[in-house]
Coordinates of N, CA and C in Angstrom, one line a residue:
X1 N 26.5 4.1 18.3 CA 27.2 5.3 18.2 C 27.8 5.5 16.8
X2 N 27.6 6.6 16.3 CA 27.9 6.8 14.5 C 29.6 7.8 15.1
X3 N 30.1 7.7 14.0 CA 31.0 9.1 13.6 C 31.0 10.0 14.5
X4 N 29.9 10.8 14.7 CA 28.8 11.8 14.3 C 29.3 12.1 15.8
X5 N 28.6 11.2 16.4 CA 28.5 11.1 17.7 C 29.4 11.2 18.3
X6 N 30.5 10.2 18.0 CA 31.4 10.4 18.8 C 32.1 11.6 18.5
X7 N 31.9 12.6 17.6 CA 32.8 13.5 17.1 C 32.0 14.4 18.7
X8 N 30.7 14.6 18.9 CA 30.1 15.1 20.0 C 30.3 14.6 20.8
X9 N 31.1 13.7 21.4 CA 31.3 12.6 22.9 C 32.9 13.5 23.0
X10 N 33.3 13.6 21.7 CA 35.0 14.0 22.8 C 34.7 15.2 22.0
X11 N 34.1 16.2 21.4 CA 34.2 17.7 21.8 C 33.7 18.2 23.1
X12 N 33.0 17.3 24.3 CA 32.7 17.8 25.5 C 33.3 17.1 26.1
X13 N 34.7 16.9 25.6 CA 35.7 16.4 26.6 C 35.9 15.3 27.0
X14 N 35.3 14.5 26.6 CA 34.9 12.8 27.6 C 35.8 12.7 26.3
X15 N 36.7 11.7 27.0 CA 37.6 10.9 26.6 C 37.6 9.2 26.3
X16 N 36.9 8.3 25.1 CA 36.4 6.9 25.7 C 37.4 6.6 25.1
X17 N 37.6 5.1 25.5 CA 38.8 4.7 24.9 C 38.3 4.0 24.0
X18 N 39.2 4.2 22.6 CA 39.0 3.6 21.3 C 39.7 2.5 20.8
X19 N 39.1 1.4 20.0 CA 39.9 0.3 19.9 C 39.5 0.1 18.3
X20 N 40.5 -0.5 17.5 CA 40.3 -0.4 16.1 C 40.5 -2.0 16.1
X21 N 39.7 -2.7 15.6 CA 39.8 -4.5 15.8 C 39.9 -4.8 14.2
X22 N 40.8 -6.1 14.3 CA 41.4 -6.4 13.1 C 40.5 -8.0 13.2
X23 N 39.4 -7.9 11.8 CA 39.2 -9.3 11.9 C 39.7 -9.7 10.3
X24 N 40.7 -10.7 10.7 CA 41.5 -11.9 9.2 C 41.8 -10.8 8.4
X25 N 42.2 -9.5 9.1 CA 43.1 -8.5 8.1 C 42.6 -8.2 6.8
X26 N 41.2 -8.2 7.0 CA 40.4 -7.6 5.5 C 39.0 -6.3 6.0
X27 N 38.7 -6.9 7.7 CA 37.6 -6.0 8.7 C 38.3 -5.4 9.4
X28 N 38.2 -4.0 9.7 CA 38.3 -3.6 10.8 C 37.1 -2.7 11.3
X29 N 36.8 -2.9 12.5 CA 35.6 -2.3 13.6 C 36.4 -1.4 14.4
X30 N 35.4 -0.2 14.8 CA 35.9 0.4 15.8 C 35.0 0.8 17.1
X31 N 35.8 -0.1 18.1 CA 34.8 0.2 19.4 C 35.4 1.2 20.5
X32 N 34.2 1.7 21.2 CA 34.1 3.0 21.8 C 33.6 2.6 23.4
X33 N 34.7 2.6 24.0 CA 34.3 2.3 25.3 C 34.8 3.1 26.4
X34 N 33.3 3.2 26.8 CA 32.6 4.6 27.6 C 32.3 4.0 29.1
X35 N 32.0 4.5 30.1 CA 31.9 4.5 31.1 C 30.4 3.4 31.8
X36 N 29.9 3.8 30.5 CA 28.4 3.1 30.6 C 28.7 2.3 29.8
X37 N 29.0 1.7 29.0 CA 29.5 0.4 28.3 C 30.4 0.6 26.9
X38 N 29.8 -0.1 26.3 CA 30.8 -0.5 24.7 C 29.9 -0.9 23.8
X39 N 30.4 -0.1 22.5 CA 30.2 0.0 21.2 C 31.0 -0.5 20.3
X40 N 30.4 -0.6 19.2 CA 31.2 -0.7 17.6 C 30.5 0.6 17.2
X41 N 31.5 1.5 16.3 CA 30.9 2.6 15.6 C 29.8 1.5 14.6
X42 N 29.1 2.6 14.7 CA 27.5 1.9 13.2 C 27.4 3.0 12.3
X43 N 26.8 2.9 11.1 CA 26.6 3.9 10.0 C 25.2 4.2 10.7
X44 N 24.7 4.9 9.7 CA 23.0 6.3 10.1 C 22.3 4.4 10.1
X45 N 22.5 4.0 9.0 CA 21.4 3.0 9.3 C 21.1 1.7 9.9
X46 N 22.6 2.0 10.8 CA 22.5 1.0 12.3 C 23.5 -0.1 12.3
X47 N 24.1 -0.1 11.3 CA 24.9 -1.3 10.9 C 26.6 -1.0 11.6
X48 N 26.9 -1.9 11.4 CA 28.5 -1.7 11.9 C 29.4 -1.2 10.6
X49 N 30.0 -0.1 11.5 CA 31.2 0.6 9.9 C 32.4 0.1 10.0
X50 N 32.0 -0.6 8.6 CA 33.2 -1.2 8.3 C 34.1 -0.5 7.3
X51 N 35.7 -0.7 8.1 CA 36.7 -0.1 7.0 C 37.9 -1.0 6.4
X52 N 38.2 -0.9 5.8 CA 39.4 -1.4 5.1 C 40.7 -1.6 5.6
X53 N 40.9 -0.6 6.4 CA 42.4 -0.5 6.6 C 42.4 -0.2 8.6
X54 N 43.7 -0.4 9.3 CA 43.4 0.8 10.7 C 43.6 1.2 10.3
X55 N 44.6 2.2 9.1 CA 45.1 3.2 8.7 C 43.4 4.1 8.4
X56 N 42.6 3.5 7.4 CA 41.2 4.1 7.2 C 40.7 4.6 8.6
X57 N 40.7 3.6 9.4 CA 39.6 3.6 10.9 C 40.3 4.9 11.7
X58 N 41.5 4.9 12.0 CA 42.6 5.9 12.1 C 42.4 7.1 11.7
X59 N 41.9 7.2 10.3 CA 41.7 8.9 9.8 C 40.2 9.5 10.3
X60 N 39.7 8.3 10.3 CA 38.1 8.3 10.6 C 38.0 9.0 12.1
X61 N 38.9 8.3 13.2 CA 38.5 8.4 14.4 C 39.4 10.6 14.8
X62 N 40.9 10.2 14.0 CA 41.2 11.4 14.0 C 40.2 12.5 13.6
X63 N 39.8 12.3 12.7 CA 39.0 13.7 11.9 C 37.6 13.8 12.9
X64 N 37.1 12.9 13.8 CA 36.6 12.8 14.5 C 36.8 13.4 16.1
X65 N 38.1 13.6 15.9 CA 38.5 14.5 17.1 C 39.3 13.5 18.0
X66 N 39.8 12.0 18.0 CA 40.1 11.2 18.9 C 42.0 11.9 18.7
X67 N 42.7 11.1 19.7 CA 44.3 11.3 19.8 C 44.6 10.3 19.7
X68 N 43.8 9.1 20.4 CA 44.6 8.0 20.7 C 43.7 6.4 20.9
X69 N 44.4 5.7 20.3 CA 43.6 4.4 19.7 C 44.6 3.3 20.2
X70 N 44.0 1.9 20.1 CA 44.6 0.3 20.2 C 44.3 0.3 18.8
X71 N 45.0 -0.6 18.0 CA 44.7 -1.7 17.1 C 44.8 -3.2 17.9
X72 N 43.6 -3.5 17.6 CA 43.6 -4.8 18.3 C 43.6 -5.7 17.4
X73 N 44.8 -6.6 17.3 CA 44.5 -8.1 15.8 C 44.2 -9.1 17.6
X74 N 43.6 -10.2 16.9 CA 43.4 -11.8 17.2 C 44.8 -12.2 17.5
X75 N 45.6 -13.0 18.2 CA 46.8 -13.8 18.4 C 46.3 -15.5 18.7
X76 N 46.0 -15.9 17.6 CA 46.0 -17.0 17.5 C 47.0 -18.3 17.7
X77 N 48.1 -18.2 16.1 CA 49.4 -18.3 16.0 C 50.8 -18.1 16.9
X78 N 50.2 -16.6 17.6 CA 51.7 -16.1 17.7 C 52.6 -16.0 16.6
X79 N 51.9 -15.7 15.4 CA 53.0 -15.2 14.4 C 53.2 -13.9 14.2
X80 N 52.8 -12.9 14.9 CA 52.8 -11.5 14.2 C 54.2 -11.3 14.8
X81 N 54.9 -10.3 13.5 CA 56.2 -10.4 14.0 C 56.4 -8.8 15.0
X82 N 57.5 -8.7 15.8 CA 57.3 -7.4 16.9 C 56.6 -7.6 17.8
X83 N 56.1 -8.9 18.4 CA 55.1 -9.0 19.3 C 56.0 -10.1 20.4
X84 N 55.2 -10.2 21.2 CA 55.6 -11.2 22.2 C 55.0 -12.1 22.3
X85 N 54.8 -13.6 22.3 CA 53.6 -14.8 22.1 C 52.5 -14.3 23.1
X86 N 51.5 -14.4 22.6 CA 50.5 -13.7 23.6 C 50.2 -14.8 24.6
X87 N 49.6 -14.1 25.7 CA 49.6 -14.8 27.0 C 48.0 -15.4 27.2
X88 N 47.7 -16.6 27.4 CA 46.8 -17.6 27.8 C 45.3 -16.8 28.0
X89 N 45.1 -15.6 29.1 CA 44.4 -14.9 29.5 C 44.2 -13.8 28.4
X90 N 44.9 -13.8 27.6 CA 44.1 -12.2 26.7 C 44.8 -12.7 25.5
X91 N 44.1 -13.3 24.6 CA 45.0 -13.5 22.9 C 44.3 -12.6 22.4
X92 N 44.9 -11.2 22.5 CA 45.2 -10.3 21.9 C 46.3 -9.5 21.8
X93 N 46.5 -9.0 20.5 CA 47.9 -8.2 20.4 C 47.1 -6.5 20.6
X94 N 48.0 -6.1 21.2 CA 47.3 -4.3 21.4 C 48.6 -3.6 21.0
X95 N 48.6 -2.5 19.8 CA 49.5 -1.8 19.4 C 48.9 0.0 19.5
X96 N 49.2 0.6 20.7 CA 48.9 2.0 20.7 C 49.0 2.7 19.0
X97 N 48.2 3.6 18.7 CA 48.2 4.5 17.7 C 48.1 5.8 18.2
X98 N 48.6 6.7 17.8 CA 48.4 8.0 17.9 C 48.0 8.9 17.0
X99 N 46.5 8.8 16.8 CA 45.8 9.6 16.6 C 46.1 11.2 15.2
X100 N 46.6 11.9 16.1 CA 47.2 12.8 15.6 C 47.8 13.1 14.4
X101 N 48.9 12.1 14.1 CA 49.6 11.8 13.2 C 48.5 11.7 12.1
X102 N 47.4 11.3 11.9 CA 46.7 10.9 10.8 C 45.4 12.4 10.7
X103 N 45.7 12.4 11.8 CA 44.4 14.1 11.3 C 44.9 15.0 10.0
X104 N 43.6 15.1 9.8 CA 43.8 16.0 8.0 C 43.9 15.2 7.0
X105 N 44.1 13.4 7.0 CA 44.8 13.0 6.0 C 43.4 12.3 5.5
X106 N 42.2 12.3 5.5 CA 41.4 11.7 4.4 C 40.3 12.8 4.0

């Protein structure tokens, strides 16, 4: 699923839930999970789009028409500070984004 796409997946309303994944805080991926399964957004020539920042992934998915996102980092350590040590079953940290706030801004 490109941009593109998804910009056509939530103007007919379908709502998938979007996750912005942080790999070693230099990748972020954004996956799109839909009723029939899950994605990483890919560029036209099939590859995974990769961004720089969530703040980048964020303007991307806004201008795209989304409201609302996870950032998902890894919890390895338990060092991210504002978090709670993550729990045995899911080492992941999940921080809601709201969308909104970043439309218009790239």
């Amino acid at each position: 699923m490109t941009l593109v796409d998804l910009k056509v997946l939530l103007a007919k309303g379908r709502a998938p839930t979007l996750e912005i994944h942080a790999f070693e805080g230099i990748i972020y991926l954004v996956k799109v999970i839909t009723e029939v399964g899950e994605t990483f957004v890919k560029k036209a020539d099939g590859d995974n789009q990769v961004f720089k920042s969530s703040t980048q992934a964020g303007i991307a998915l806004a201008n795209a028409g989304g409201t609302h996102a996870e950032i998902v980092h890894q919890c390895v350590y338990d060092e991210v500070i504002g978090h709670q040590p993550c729990e045995a079953e899911d080492p992941a940290l999940r921080t809601p984004i709201d969308l909104r706030l970043l439309g218009g801004l790239g």
